[in-house]
Coordinates of C-alpha atoms in Angstrom, one line a residue:
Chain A
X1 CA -65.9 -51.3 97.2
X2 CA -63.4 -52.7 94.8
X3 CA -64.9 -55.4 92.7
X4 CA -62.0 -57.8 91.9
X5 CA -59.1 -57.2 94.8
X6 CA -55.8 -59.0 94.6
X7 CA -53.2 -58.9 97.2
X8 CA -50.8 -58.2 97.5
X9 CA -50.1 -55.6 94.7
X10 CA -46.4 -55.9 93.9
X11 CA -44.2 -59.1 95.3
X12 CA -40.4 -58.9 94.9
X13 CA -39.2 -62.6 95.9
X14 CA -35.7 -64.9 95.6
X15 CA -35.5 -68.0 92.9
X16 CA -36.8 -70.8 94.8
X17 CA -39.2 -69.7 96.9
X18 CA -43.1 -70.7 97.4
X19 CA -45.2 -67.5 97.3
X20 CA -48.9 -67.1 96.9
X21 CA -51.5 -64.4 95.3
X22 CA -55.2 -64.2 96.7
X23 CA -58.3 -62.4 95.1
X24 CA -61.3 -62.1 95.9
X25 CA -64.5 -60.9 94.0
X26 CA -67.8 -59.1 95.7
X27 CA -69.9 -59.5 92.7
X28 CA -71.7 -62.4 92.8
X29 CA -70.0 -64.2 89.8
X30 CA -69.6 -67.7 89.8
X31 CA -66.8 -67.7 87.6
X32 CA -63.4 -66.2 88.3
X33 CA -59.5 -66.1 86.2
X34 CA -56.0 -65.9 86.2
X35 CA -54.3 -64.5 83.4
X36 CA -50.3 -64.1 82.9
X37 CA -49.2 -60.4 81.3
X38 CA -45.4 -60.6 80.7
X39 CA -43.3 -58.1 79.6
X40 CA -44.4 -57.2 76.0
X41 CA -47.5 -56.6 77.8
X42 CA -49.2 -60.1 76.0
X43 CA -52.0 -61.5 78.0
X44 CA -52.6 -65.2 78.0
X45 CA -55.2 -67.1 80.2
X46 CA -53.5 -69.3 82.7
X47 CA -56.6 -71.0 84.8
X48 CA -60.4 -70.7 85.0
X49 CA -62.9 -72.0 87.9
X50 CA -66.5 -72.3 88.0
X51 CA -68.1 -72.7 91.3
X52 CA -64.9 -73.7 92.8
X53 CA -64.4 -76.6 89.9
X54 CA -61.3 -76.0 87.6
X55 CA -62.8 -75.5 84.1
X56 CA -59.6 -74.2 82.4
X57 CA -56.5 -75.4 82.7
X58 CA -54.1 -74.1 80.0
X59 CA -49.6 -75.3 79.5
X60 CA -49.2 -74.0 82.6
X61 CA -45.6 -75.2 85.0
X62 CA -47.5 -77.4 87.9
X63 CA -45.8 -75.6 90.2
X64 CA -48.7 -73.3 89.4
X65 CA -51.3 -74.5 91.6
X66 CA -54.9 -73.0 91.9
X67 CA -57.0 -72.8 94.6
X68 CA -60.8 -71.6 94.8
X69 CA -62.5 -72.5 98.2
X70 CA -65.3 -70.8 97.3
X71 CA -67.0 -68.9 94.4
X72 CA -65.7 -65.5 95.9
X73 CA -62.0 -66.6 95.8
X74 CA -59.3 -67.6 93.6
X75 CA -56.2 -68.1 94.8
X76 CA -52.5 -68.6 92.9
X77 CA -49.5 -70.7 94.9
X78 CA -46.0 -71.1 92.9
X79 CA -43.8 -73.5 94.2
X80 CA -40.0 -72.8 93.3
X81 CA -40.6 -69.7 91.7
X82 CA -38.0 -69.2 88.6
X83 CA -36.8 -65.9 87.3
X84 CA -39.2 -66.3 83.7
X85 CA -42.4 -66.5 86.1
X86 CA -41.5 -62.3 86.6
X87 CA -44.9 -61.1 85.0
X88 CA -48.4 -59.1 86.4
X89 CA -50.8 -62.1 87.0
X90 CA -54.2 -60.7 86.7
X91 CA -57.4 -62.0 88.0
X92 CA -60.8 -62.0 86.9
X93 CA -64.3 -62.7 87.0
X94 CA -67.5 -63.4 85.1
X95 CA -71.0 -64.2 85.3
X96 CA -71.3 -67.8 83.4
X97 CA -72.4 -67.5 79.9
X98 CA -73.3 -63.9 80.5
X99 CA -69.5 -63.3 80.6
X100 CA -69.7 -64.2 77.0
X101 CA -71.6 -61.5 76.3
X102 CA -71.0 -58.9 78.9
X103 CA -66.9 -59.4 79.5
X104 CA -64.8 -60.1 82.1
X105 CA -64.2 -57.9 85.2
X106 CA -60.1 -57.6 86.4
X107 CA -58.5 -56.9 89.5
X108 CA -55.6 -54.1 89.5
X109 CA -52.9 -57.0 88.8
X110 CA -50.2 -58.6 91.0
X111 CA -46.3 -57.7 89.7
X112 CA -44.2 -60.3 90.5
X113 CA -40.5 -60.1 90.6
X114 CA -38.2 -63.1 91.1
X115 CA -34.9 -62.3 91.7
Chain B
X1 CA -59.5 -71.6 67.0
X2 CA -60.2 -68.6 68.0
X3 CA -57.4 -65.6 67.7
X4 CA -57.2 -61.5 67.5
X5 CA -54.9 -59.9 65.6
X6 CA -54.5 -55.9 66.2
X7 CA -51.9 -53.7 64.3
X8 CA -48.2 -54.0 64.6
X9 CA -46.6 -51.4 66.9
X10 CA -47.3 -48.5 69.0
X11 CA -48.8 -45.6 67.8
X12 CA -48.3 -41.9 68.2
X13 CA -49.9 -39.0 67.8
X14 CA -50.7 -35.8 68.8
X15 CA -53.6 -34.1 70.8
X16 CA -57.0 -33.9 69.2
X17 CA -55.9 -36.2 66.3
X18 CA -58.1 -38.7 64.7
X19 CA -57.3 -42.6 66.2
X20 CA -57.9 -46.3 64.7
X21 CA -56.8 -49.1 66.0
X22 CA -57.0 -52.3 63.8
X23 CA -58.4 -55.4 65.1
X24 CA -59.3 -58.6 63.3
X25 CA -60.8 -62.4 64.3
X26 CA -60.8 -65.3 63.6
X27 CA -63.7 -67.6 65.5
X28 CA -66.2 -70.3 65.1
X29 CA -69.4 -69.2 65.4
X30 CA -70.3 -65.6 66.3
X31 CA -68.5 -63.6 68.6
X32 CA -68.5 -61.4 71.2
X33 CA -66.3 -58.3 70.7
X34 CA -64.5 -56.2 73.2
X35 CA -62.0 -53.3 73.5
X36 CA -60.5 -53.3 76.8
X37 CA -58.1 -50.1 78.1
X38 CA -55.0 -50.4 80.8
X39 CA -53.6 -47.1 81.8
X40 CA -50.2 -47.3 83.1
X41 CA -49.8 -49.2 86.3
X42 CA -53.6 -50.6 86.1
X43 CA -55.4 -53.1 85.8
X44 CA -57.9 -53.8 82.7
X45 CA -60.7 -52.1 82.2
X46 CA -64.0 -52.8 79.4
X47 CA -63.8 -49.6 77.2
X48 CA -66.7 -50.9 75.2
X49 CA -68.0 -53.6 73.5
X50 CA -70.6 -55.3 70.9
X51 CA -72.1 -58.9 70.7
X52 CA -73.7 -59.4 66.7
X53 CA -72.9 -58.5 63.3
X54 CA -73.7 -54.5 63.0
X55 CA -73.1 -53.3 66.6
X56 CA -71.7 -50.7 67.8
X57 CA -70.1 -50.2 70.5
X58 CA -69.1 -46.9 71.8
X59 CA -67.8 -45.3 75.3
X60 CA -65.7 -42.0 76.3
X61 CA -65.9 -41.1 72.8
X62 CA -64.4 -44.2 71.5
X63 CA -66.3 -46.5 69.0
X64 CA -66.3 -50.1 67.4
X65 CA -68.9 -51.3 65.1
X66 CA -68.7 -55.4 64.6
X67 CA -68.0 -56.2 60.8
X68 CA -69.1 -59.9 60.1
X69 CA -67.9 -58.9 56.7
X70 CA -64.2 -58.1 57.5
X71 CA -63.9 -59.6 60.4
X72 CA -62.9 -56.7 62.1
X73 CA -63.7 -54.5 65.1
X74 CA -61.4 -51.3 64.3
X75 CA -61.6 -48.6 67.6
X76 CA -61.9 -45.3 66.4
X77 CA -61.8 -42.1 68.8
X78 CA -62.2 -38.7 66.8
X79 CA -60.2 -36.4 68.8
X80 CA -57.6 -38.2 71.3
X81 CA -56.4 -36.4 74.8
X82 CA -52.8 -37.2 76.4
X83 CA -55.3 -38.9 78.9
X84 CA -55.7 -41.5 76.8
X85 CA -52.5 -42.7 76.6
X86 CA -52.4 -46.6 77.1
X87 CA -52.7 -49.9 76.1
X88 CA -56.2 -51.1 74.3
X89 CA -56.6 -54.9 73.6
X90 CA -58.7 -56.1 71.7
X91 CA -60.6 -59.3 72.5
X92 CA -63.3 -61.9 72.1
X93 CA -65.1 -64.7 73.4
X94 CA -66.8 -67.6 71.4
X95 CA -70.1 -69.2 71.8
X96 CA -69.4 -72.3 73.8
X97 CA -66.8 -71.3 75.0
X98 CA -66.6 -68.5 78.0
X99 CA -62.3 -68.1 77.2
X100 CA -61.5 -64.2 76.6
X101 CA -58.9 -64.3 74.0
X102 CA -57.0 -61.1 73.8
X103 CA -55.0 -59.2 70.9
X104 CA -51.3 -58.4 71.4
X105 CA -52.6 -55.0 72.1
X106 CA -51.4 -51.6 71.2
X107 CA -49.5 -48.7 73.5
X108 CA -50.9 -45.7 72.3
X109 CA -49.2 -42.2 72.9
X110 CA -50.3 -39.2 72.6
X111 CA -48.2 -36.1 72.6
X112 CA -49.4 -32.5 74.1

């Protein structure tokens, strides 16, 4: 069983439109991440919820909107996407403070392409 | 805050030659260390890590011992296979705060 799943795997859309990302984790963690990789391959966190409350919330366009209805899930809606929002969007998860110490665990990424 | 900073560039080399990586920090408190690995068209994966001053972490014949000292947590594989071509970050988190902060990483090729 995959641990942290995303779906779907690659997303080609137009400029404008309203798409959305889901993952899901089977581990038990209460904790779970999006994180932005653009092209020069630079990873930079984008969100962070802990038992479904929003924890992190990094400079991030609000038409980046977050969504975690239960500890299991994490889900990513863009409004209006734009051509700079191209990028893998990888989630993640973690075990509360033991993720400090133990790391996080990633799904296999979501490429987005606006075009 | 807190920040990694790994070596400019990627880096190439051939099959069964000797690899470092360079990382440094910069953190309040003490650290937890970590190499992650993403192979072309993957996700990230934890190649190792280490969580105090002296550690070392090690994993598919890769290591990292944590330097307090330096600040550092070079990787280090002895004898590198074209399999392990592909991008290792380095990254922390801080105590008090659960927020992975990664490297820029480094694309590593290695040549048959």
């Amino acid at each position: 069983d995959t641990a942290v799943s995303q779906t779907p795997k690659y997303l080609v859309t137009q400029m404008g439109n309203d798409k959305s990302i889901k993952c899901e984790q089977n581990l038990g963690h209460d904790t779970m991440y999006w994180y932005k990789q653009d092209s020069k391959k630079f990873l930079k966190i984008m969100f962070s919820y802990n038992n479904k409350e929003l924890i992190i919330n990094e400079t991030v366009p609000n038409r980046f909107s977050p969504k975690s209805p239960d500890k299991a899930h994490l889900n990513l809606h863009i409004n209006s996407l734009e051509l700079g929002d191209s990028a893998v969007y990888f989630c993640a998860s973690s075990q509360g403070d033991l993720g400090r110490a133990s790391g996080y665990t990633f799904g296999s990424g979501t490429r987005l392409t606006v075009v | 805050g807190n920040s990694v900073t790994q070596m400019e560039g990627p880096v190439t080399l051939s099959e069964e030659a000797f690899l470092t990586i360079n990382c440094t920090y910069t953190a309040t408190g003490y650290p937890s260390l970590f190499w992650y690995v993403q192979y072309p068209g993957e996700g990230l994966q934890l190649l190792l890590k280490a969580t105090k001053a002296d550690d070392k972490g090690s994993n598919k014949g890769f290591e990292a011992t944590y330097r307090k000292e330096t600040t550092s947590f070079h990787l280090e594989k002895g004898s590198v296979q074209v399999s392990d071509s592909a991008v290792y970050f380095c990254a922390l988190t801080a105590y008090g705060n659960n927020r992975l902060a990664f490297g820029k990483g480094n694309q590593v090729v290695v040549i048959p």
